Amino acid sequence: MKDNTDQYLQMLCQNHVGPSLYHNVPILSAISAGDFVNRVLPLSAPSQNTVFHTFKNRYQDGQLQKELCEEKEWLMEIRRLFQKKVASSRPLLKYRILDLIKNNVDPFLTCE
């Protein structure tokens, strides 16, 4: 993810570019939520956008309620940690991360 967020997206989401080895494997739940958040925050804004858009692409067809259900608790935890970490951050970073959460994470945690 640190070196190539596009490849990160391609491996986790079905696409027309390359193999998506983990599109239906709940691999994200195996990553420490704290480690994930700490690795995303220092990324450039475009890379952060890609990481968050991966959630939208990954869950938009209801997979969080199906084969990726093991990631739901993890997703709730990274949401909480991102909100906590950016609460005292620079205004632009705080706004960007909270907006990315609102558009790419929250819709999948509120639906049943």
Tab-separated table of N, CA, C and O in Angstrom:
chain	number	residue	atom	x	y	z
A	1	MET	N	0.833	-1.190	0.000
A	1	MET	CA	0.000	0.000	0.000
A	1	MET	C	0.877	1.252	0.000
A	1	MET	O	0.582	2.206	-0.714
A	2	LYS	N	1.932	1.247	0.786
A	2	LYS	CA	2.789	2.422	0.903
A	2	LYS	C	3.410	2.799	-0.440
A	2	LYS	O	3.475	3.968	-0.791
A	3	ASP	N	3.853	1.807	-1.190
A	3	ASP	CA	4.565	2.078	-2.434
A	3	ASP	C	3.674	2.159	-3.662
A	3	ASP	O	4.044	2.776	-4.653
A	4	ASN	N	2.494	1.513	-3.606
A	4	ASN	CA	1.665	1.477	-4.804
A	4	ASN	C	0.198	1.263	-4.417
A	4	ASN	O	-0.275	0.132	-4.372
A	5	THR	N	-0.507	2.347	-4.156
A	5	THR	CA	-1.903	2.219	-3.736
A	5	THR	C	-2.797	1.730	-4.869
A	5	THR	O	-3.824	1.113	-4.613
A	6	ASP	N	-2.414	1.969	-6.110
A	6	ASP	CA	-3.203	1.442	-7.225
A	6	ASP	C	-3.170	-0.075	-7.235
A	6	ASP	O	-4.186	-0.737	-7.465
A	7	GLN	N	-2.006	-0.643	-6.976
A	7	GLN	CA	-1.898	-2.106	-6.908
A	7	GLN	C	-2.683	-2.643	-5.709
A	7	GLN	O	-3.317	-3.692	-5.797
A	8	TYR	N	-2.658	-1.918	-4.603
A	8	TYR	CA	-3.446	-2.275	-3.422
A	8	TYR	C	-4.925	-2.393	-3.812
A	8	TYR	O	-5.581	-3.394	-3.538
A	9	LEU	N	-5.436	-1.384	-4.493
A	9	LEU	CA	-6.828	-1.389	-4.942
A	9	LEU	C	-7.089	-2.563	-5.887
A	9	LEU	O	-8.080	-3.284	-5.741
A	10	GLN	N	-6.200	-2.784	-6.830
A	10	GLN	CA	-6.388	-3.852	-7.815
A	10	GLN	C	-6.401	-5.233	-7.179
A	10	GLN	O	-7.129	-6.116	-7.631
A	11	MET	N	-5.608	-5.429	-6.127
A	11	MET	CA	-5.571	-6.745	-5.484
A	11	MET	C	-6.812	-6.999	-4.625
A	11	MET	O	-7.201	-8.146	-4.432
A	12	LEU	N	-7.453	-5.924	-4.138
A	12	LEU	CA	-8.601	-6.071	-3.239
A	12	LEU	C	-9.954	-5.944	-3.922
A	12	LEU	O	-10.969	-6.300	-3.325
A	13	CYS	N	-9.982	-5.414	-5.140
A	13	CYS	CA	-11.253	-5.148	-5.822
A	13	CYS	C	-11.216	-5.702	-7.243
A	13	CYS	O	-10.181	-5.617	-7.914
A	14	GLN	N	-12.338	-6.211	-7.695
A	14	GLN	CA	-12.412	-6.656	-9.082
A	14	GLN	C	-12.180	-5.459	-9.988
A	14	GLN	O	-12.663	-4.355	-9.723
A	15	ASN	N	-11.418	-5.691	-11.060
A	15	ASN	CA	-11.051	-4.617	-11.965
A	15	ASN	C	-10.744	-5.188	-13.336
A	15	ASN	O	-10.750	-6.395	-13.526
A	16	HIS	N	-10.445	-4.297	-14.268
A	16	HIS	CA	-10.130	-4.706	-15.636
A	16	HIS	C	-8.651	-4.524	-15.939
A	16	HIS	O	-8.257	-4.538	-17.101
A	17	VAL	N	-7.834	-4.369	-14.915
A	17	VAL	CA	-6.413	-4.109	-15.111
A	17	VAL	C	-5.559	-5.330	-14.822
A	17	VAL	O	-4.664	-5.667	-15.584
A	18	GLY	N	-5.846	-5.995	-13.714
A	18	GLY	CA	-5.038	-7.140	-13.317
A	18	GLY	C	-5.802	-8.038	-12.366
A	18	GLY	O	-6.970	-7.786	-12.059
A	19	PRO	N	-5.135	-9.089	-11.913
A	19	PRO	CA	-5.807	-10.026	-11.012
A	19	PRO	C	-6.164	-9.375	-9.679
A	19	PRO	O	-5.406	-8.578	-9.144
A	20	SER	N	-7.331	-9.695	-9.193
A	20	SER	CA	-7.780	-9.206	-7.886
A	20	SER	C	-7.843	-10.399	-6.945
A	20	SER	O	-8.906	-10.932	-6.647
A	21	LEU	N	-6.676	-10.809	-6.505
A	21	LEU	CA	-6.515	-12.037	-5.730
A	21	LEU	C	-7.361	-12.101	-4.468
A	21	LEU	O	-7.777	-13.171	-4.041
A	22	TYR	N	-7.631	-10.951	-3.861
A	22	TYR	CA	-8.290	-10.936	-2.558
A	22	TYR	C	-9.662	-10.274	-2.575
A	22	TYR	O	-10.175	-9.903	-1.519
A	23	HIS	N	-10.291	-10.154	-3.732
A	23	HIS	CA	-11.562	-9.424	-3.805
A	23	HIS	C	-12.659	-10.059	-2.964
A	23	HIS	O	-13.554	-9.370	-2.499
A	24	ASN	N	-12.597	-11.360	-2.720
A	24	ASN	CA	-13.627	-12.009	-1.909
A	24	ASN	C	-13.040	-12.712	-0.683
A	24	ASN	O	-13.658	-13.590	-0.116
A	25	VAL	N	-11.847	-12.288	-0.285
A	25	VAL	CA	-11.167	-12.856	0.875
A	25	VAL	C	-11.084	-11.773	1.959
A	25	VAL	O	-10.584	-10.680	1.692
A	26	PRO	N	-11.555	-12.053	3.159
A	26	PRO	CA	-11.557	-11.035	4.221
A	26	PRO	C	-10.167	-10.803	4.818
A	26	PRO	O	-9.945	-10.901	6.016
A	27	ILE	N	-9.238	-10.477	3.964
A	27	ILE	CA	-7.834	-10.319	4.353
A	27	ILE	C	-7.584	-9.082	5.211
A	27	ILE	O	-6.682	-9.065	6.041
A	28	LEU	N	-8.378	-8.036	5.026
A	28	LEU	CA	-8.146	-6.802	5.777
A	28	LEU	C	-8.307	-7.008	7.280
A	28	LEU	O	-7.614	-6.377	8.074
A	29	SER	N	-9.199	-7.901	7.674
A	29	SER	CA	-9.424	-8.128	9.102
A	29	SER	C	-8.212	-8.763	9.786
A	29	SER	O	-8.135	-8.775	11.008
A	30	ALA	N	-7.253	-9.252	9.007
A	30	ALA	CA	-6.041	-9.830	9.576
A	30	ALA	C	-4.992	-8.767	9.885
A	30	ALA	O	-3.979	-9.049	10.516
A	31	ILE	N	-5.234	-7.535	9.434
A	31	ILE	CA	-4.297	-6.432	9.656
A	31	ILE	C	-4.709	-5.694	10.929
A	31	ILE	O	-5.892	-5.414	11.139
A	32	SER	N	-3.740	-5.362	11.745
A	32	SER	CA	-4.030	-4.562	12.933
A	32	SER	C	-4.627	-3.227	12.502
A	32	SER	O	-4.072	-2.535	11.645
A	33	ALA	N	-5.771	-2.871	13.064
A	33	ALA	CA	-6.428	-1.607	12.713
A	33	ALA	C	-5.507	-0.417	12.994
A	33	ALA	O	-5.413	0.516	12.200
A	34	GLY	N	-4.811	-0.460	14.104
A	34	GLY	CA	-3.895	0.615	14.452
A	34	GLY	C	-2.758	0.745	13.452
A	34	GLY	O	-2.393	1.859	13.048
A	35	ASP	N	-2.176	-0.387	13.056
A	35	ASP	CA	-1.104	-0.358	12.055
A	35	ASP	C	-1.618	0.193	10.734
A	35	ASP	O	-0.935	0.981	10.079
A	36	PHE	N	-2.810	-0.215	10.345
A	36	PHE	CA	-3.378	0.256	9.083
A	36	PHE	C	-3.529	1.775	9.101
A	36	PHE	O	-3.080	2.466	8.187
A	37	VAL	N	-4.132	2.299	10.138
A	37	VAL	CA	-4.355	3.744	10.253
A	37	VAL	C	-3.024	4.487	10.259
A	37	VAL	O	-2.854	5.498	9.566
A	38	ASN	N	-2.058	3.969	10.996
A	38	ASN	CA	-0.749	4.624	11.074
A	38	ASN	C	-0.002	4.598	9.745
A	38	ASN	O	0.856	5.444	9.501
A	39	ARG	N	-0.311	3.656	8.892
A	39	ARG	CA	0.332	3.602	7.570
A	39	ARG	C	-0.392	4.478	6.545
A	39	ARG	O	0.211	4.938	5.590
A	40	VAL	N	-1.669	4.683	6.732
A	40	VAL	CA	-2.439	5.487	5.772
A	40	VAL	C	-2.241	6.984	6.011
A	40	VAL	O	-2.101	7.754	5.054
A	41	LEU	N	-2.213	7.412	7.248
A	41	LEU	CA	-2.151	8.845	7.543
A	41	LEU	C	-0.949	9.566	6.916
A	41	LEU	O	-1.102	10.690	6.453
A	42	PRO	N	0.246	8.978	6.864
A	42	PRO	CA	1.365	9.700	6.254
A	42	PRO	C	1.369	9.689	4.716
A	42	PRO	O	2.177	10.374	4.101
A	43	LEU	N	0.472	8.937	4.099
A	43	LEU	CA	0.430	8.867	2.635
A	43	LEU	C	0.020	10.219	2.049
A	43	LEU	O	-0.614	11.039	2.712
A	44	SER	N	0.347	10.409	0.789
A	44	SER	CA	-0.088	11.624	0.085
A	44	SER	C	-1.614	11.625	-0.017
A	44	SER	O	-2.257	10.571	0.099
A	45	ALA	N	-2.183	12.791	-0.263
A	45	ALA	CA	-3.642	12.900	-0.403
A	45	ALA	C	-4.179	11.991	-1.506
A	45	ALA	O	-5.171	11.284	-1.282
A	46	PRO	N	-3.567	11.949	-2.706
A	46	PRO	CA	-4.082	11.039	-3.737
A	46	PRO	C	-4.022	9.567	-3.306
A	46	PRO	O	-4.931	8.791	-3.609
A	47	SER	N	-2.966	9.195	-2.590
A	47	SER	CA	-2.861	7.810	-2.123
A	47	SER	C	-3.909	7.512	-1.056
A	47	SER	O	-4.498	6.431	-1.035
A	48	GLN	N	-4.157	8.463	-0.160
A	48	GLN	CA	-5.219	8.278	0.834
A	48	GLN	C	-6.567	8.117	0.136
A	48	GLN	O	-7.367	7.257	0.523
A	49	ASN	N	-6.804	8.909	-0.895
A	49	ASN	CA	-8.051	8.782	-1.653
A	49	ASN	C	-8.198	7.380	-2.222
A	49	ASN	O	-9.279	6.783	-2.150
A	50	THR	N	-7.140	6.849	-2.783
A	50	THR	CA	-7.184	5.505	-3.368
A	50	THR	C	-7.483	4.464	-2.302
A	50	THR	O	-8.300	3.561	-2.518
A	51	VAL	N	-6.837	4.576	-1.154
A	51	VAL	CA	-7.070	3.617	-0.074
A	51	VAL	C	-8.540	3.632	0.343
A	51	VAL	O	-9.173	2.577	0.478
A	52	PHE	N	-9.111	4.810	0.516
A	52	PHE	CA	-10.505	4.897	0.931
A	52	PHE	C	-11.470	4.493	-0.185
A	52	PHE	O	-12.490	3.859	0.084
A	53	HIS	N	-11.143	4.820	-1.419
A	53	HIS	CA	-12.006	4.401	-2.528
A	53	HIS	C	-11.993	2.884	-2.691
A	53	HIS	O	-12.947	2.302	-3.217
A	54	THR	N	-10.928	2.251	-2.217
A	54	THR	CA	-10.878	0.788	-2.234
A	54	THR	C	-12.023	0.217	-1.404
A	54	THR	O	-12.645	-0.771	-1.795
A	55	PHE	N	-12.315	0.841	-0.254
A	55	PHE	CA	-13.438	0.363	0.562
A	55	PHE	C	-14.738	0.427	-0.228
A	55	PHE	O	-15.516	-0.529	-0.232
A	56	LYS	N	-14.976	1.541	-0.873
A	56	LYS	CA	-16.210	1.704	-1.646
A	56	LYS	C	-16.305	0.650	-2.748
A	56	LYS	O	-17.334	-0.008	-2.908
A	57	ASN	N	-15.219	0.483	-3.487
A	57	ASN	CA	-15.217	-0.516	-4.559
A	57	ASN	C	-15.365	-1.932	-4.021
A	57	ASN	O	-16.005	-2.777	-4.632
A	58	ARG	N	-14.791	-2.175	-2.867
A	58	ARG	CA	-14.800	-3.517	-2.273
A	58	ARG	C	-16.167	-3.897	-1.711
A	58	ARG	O	-16.590	-5.041	-1.793
A	59	TYR	N	-16.873	-2.936	-1.139
A	59	TYR	CA	-18.109	-3.238	-0.416
A	59	TYR	C	-19.393	-2.801	-1.114
A	59	TYR	O	-20.481	-3.097	-0.630
A	60	GLN	N	-19.301	-2.123	-2.236
A	60	GLN	CA	-20.483	-1.507	-2.841
A	60	GLN	C	-21.567	-2.488	-3.284
A	60	GLN	O	-22.719	-2.096	-3.424
A	61	ASP	N	-21.232	-3.726	-3.493
A	61	ASP	CA	-22.248	-4.693	-3.919
A	61	ASP	C	-22.721	-5.587	-2.776
A	61	ASP	O	-23.247	-6.665	-3.001
A	62	GLY	N	-22.527	-5.125	-1.545
A	62	GLY	CA	-23.036	-5.853	-0.386
A	62	GLY	C	-22.109	-6.915	0.170
A	62	GLY	O	-22.515	-7.705	1.018
A	63	GLN	N	-20.858	-6.938	-0.268
A	63	GLN	CA	-19.932	-7.976	0.184
A	63	GLN	C	-19.641	-7.922	1.679
A	63	GLN	O	-19.286	-8.931	2.268
A	64	LEU	N	-19.811	-6.756	2.305
A	64	LEU	CA	-19.549	-6.657	3.736
A	64	LEU	C	-20.587	-7.444	4.536
A	64	LEU	O	-20.334	-7.843	5.665
A	65	GLN	N	-21.732	-7.691	3.951
A	65	GLN	CA	-22.754	-8.509	4.593
A	65	GLN	C	-22.667	-9.971	4.141
A	65	GLN	O	-23.394	-10.813	4.646
A	66	LYS	N	-21.778	-10.252	3.212
A	66	LYS	CA	-21.649	-11.612	2.667
A	66	LYS	C	-20.267	-12.160	2.983
A	66	LYS	O	-19.904	-12.292	4.146
A	67	GLU	N	-19.506	-12.452	1.940
A	67	GLU	CA	-18.216	-13.123	2.113
A	67	GLU	C	-17.161	-12.291	2.844
A	67	GLU	O	-16.190	-12.838	3.335
A	68	LEU	N	-17.351	-11.000	2.952
A	68	LEU	CA	-16.377	-10.157	3.647
A	68	LEU	C	-16.871	-9.693	5.017
A	68	LEU	O	-16.336	-8.757	5.600
A	69	CYS	N	-17.870	-10.378	5.565
A	69	CYS	CA	-18.475	-9.959	6.836
A	69	CYS	C	-17.464	-9.918	7.979
A	69	CYS	O	-17.635	-9.143	8.921
A	70	GLU	N	-16.392	-10.701	7.879
A	70	GLU	CA	-15.369	-10.681	8.934
A	70	GLU	C	-14.644	-9.331	8.995
A	70	GLU	O	-13.992	-9.032	9.994
A	71	GLU	N	-14.765	-8.528	7.965
A	71	GLU	CA	-14.106	-7.221	7.946
A	71	GLU	C	-14.949	-6.117	8.578
A	71	GLU	O	-14.453	-5.008	8.789
A	72	LYS	N	-16.190	-6.394	8.912
A	72	LYS	CA	-17.067	-5.328	9.415
A	72	LYS	C	-16.567	-4.744	10.739
A	72	LYS	O	-16.485	-3.528	10.887
A	73	GLU	N	-16.220	-5.572	11.688
A	73	GLU	CA	-15.706	-5.080	12.978
A	73	GLU	C	-14.407	-4.309	12.772
A	73	GLU	O	-14.193	-3.269	13.391
A	74	TRP	N	-13.544	-4.812	11.889
A	74	TRP	CA	-12.285	-4.143	11.573
A	74	TRP	C	-12.558	-2.771	10.969
A	74	TRP	O	-11.926	-1.783	11.350
A	75	LEU	N	-13.501	-2.696	10.058
A	75	LEU	CA	-13.844	-1.436	9.411
A	75	LEU	C	-14.383	-0.430	10.439
A	75	LEU	O	-14.030	0.757	10.402
A	76	MET	N	-15.182	-0.891	11.365
A	76	MET	CA	-15.691	-0.007	12.424
A	76	MET	C	-14.540	0.498	13.296
A	76	MET	O	-14.518	1.668	13.690
A	77	GLU	N	-13.572	-0.361	13.555
A	77	GLU	CA	-12.432	0.038	14.381
A	77	GLU	C	-11.530	1.032	13.649
A	77	GLU	O	-11.079	2.011	14.257
A	78	ILE	N	-11.268	0.829	12.362
A	78	ILE	CA	-10.413	1.803	11.674
A	78	ILE	C	-11.139	3.148	11.560
A	78	ILE	O	-10.504	4.191	11.646
A	79	ARG	N	-12.445	3.104	11.398
A	79	ARG	CA	-13.224	4.350	11.370
A	79	ARG	C	-13.027	5.106	12.675
A	79	ARG	O	-12.744	6.299	12.691
A	80	ARG	N	-13.166	4.413	13.780
A	80	ARG	CA	-13.004	5.017	15.109
A	80	ARG	C	-11.587	5.569	15.290
A	80	ARG	O	-11.395	6.699	15.752
A	81	LEU	N	-10.591	4.796	14.886
A	81	LEU	CA	-9.202	5.220	15.052
A	81	LEU	C	-8.854	6.415	14.168
A	81	LEU	O	-8.151	7.329	14.606
A	82	PHE	N	-9.329	6.413	12.931
A	82	PHE	CA	-9.093	7.566	12.062
A	82	PHE	C	-9.710	8.822	12.676
A	82	PHE	O	-9.075	9.877	12.722
A	83	GLN	N	-10.932	8.711	13.142
A	83	GLN	CA	-11.600	9.872	13.740
A	83	GLN	C	-10.830	10.380	14.954
A	83	GLN	O	-10.675	11.585	15.141
A	84	LYS	N	-10.342	9.472	15.765
A	84	LYS	CA	-9.582	9.849	16.959
A	84	LYS	C	-8.258	10.510	16.571
A	84	LYS	O	-7.894	11.547	17.121
A	85	LYS	N	-7.551	9.918	15.623
A	85	LYS	CA	-6.236	10.428	15.224
A	85	LYS	C	-6.313	11.808	14.582
A	85	LYS	O	-5.430	12.623	14.781
A	86	VAL	N	-7.337	12.052	13.781
A	86	VAL	CA	-7.393	13.334	13.071
A	86	VAL	C	-8.091	14.436	13.870
A	86	VAL	O	-8.091	15.584	13.449
A	87	ALA	N	-8.643	14.098	15.012
A	87	ALA	CA	-9.360	15.093	15.815
A	87	ALA	C	-8.499	16.315	16.119
A	87	ALA	O	-9.001	17.436	16.151
A	88	SER	N	-7.214	16.117	16.312
A	88	SER	CA	-6.328	17.247	16.618
A	88	SER	C	-5.323	17.513	15.496
A	88	SER	O	-4.301	18.152	15.722
A	89	SER	N	-5.616	17.039	14.304
A	89	SER	CA	-4.722	17.226	13.152
A	89	SER	C	-4.945	18.573	12.486
A	89	SER	O	-5.881	19.299	12.812
A	90	ARG	N	-4.096	18.852	11.524
A	90	ARG	CA	-4.262	20.059	10.706
A	90	ARG	C	-5.654	20.035	10.086
A	90	ARG	O	-6.168	18.970	9.728
A	91	PRO	N	-6.285	21.186	9.923
A	91	PRO	CA	-7.667	21.235	9.422
A	91	PRO	C	-7.878	20.545	8.072
A	91	PRO	O	-8.868	19.851	7.894
A	92	LEU	N	-6.945	20.703	7.149
A	92	LEU	CA	-7.124	20.098	5.831
A	92	LEU	C	-7.087	18.581	5.907
A	92	LEU	O	-7.922	17.893	5.315
A	93	LEU	N	-6.138	18.039	6.658
A	93	LEU	CA	-6.059	16.581	6.827
A	93	LEU	C	-7.317	16.066	7.514
A	93	LEU	O	-7.907	15.074	7.093
A	94	LYS	N	-7.718	16.752	8.564
A	94	LYS	CA	-8.916	16.347	9.304
A	94	LYS	C	-10.136	16.339	8.386
A	94	LYS	O	-10.878	15.351	8.348
A	95	TYR	N	-10.326	17.407	7.638
A	95	TYR	CA	-11.468	17.483	6.728
A	95	TYR	C	-11.412	16.358	5.686
A	95	TYR	O	-12.410	15.702	5.426
A	96	ARG	N	-10.232	16.152	5.075
A	96	ARG	CA	-10.103	15.135	4.026
A	96	ARG	C	-10.431	13.741	4.549
A	96	ARG	O	-11.221	13.011	3.972
A	97	ILE	N	-9.833	13.375	5.684
A	97	ILE	CA	-10.050	12.028	6.226
A	97	ILE	C	-11.510	11.841	6.641
A	97	ILE	O	-12.124	10.813	6.332
A	98	LEU	N	-12.084	12.824	7.312
A	98	LEU	CA	-13.482	12.690	7.733
A	98	LEU	C	-14.424	12.614	6.531
A	98	LEU	O	-15.408	11.874	6.551
A	99	ASP	N	-14.110	13.351	5.472
A	99	ASP	CA	-14.917	13.287	4.258
A	99	ASP	C	-14.756	11.933	3.567
A	99	ASP	O	-15.741	11.357	3.080
A	100	LEU	N	-13.537	11.404	3.549
A	100	LEU	CA	-13.316	10.085	2.953
A	100	LEU	C	-14.066	9.002	3.731
A	100	LEU	O	-14.638	8.087	3.139
A	101	ILE	N	-14.086	9.120	5.043
A	101	ILE	CA	-14.846	8.173	5.870
A	101	ILE	C	-16.337	8.288	5.556
A	101	ILE	O	-17.015	7.277	5.345
A	102	LYS	N	-16.817	9.508	5.517
A	102	LYS	CA	-18.250	9.750	5.265
A	102	LYS	C	-18.698	9.129	3.936
A	102	LYS	O	-19.783	8.543	3.856
A	103	ASN	N	-17.861	9.242	2.913
A	103	ASN	CA	-18.256	8.787	1.583
A	103	ASN	C	-17.868	7.355	1.234
A	103	ASN	O	-18.470	6.766	0.336
A	104	ASN	N	-16.881	6.793	1.940
A	104	ASN	CA	-16.364	5.490	1.538
A	104	ASN	C	-16.420	4.409	2.607
A	104	ASN	O	-16.139	3.256	2.322
A	105	VAL	N	-16.777	4.790	3.822
A	105	VAL	CA	-16.868	3.814	4.914
A	105	VAL	C	-18.269	3.813	5.515
A	105	VAL	O	-18.919	2.769	5.609
A	106	ASP	N	-18.743	4.985	5.919
A	106	ASP	CA	-20.037	5.080	6.598
A	106	ASP	C	-21.200	4.419	5.850
A	106	ASP	O	-22.011	3.746	6.501
A	107	PRO	N	-21.311	4.569	4.537
A	107	PRO	CA	-22.455	3.951	3.857
A	107	PRO	C	-22.534	2.428	4.039
A	107	PRO	O	-23.625	1.864	4.004
A	108	PHE	N	-21.398	1.806	4.302
A	108	PHE	CA	-21.389	0.348	4.421
A	108	PHE	C	-21.564	-0.118	5.851
A	108	PHE	O	-21.849	-1.283	6.106
A	109	LEU	N	-21.424	0.792	6.795
A	109	LEU	CA	-21.627	0.452	8.198
A	109	LEU	C	-23.059	0.746	8.638
A	109	LEU	O	-23.497	0.223	9.651
A	110	THR	N	-23.782	1.557	7.873
A	110	THR	CA	-25.149	1.893	8.241
A	110	THR	C	-26.174	0.995	7.567
A	110	THR	O	-27.305	0.942	8.005
A	111	CYS	N	-25.781	0.300	6.517
A	111	CYS	CA	-26.750	-0.561	5.835
A	111	CYS	C	-26.755	-1.944	6.467
A	111	CYS	O	-25.795	-2.378	7.042
A	112	GLU	N	-27.847	-2.579	6.365
A	112	GLU	CA	-27.988	-3.944	6.913
A	112	GLU	C	-28.319	-4.906	5.801
A	112	GLU	O	-28.936	-4.671	4.868
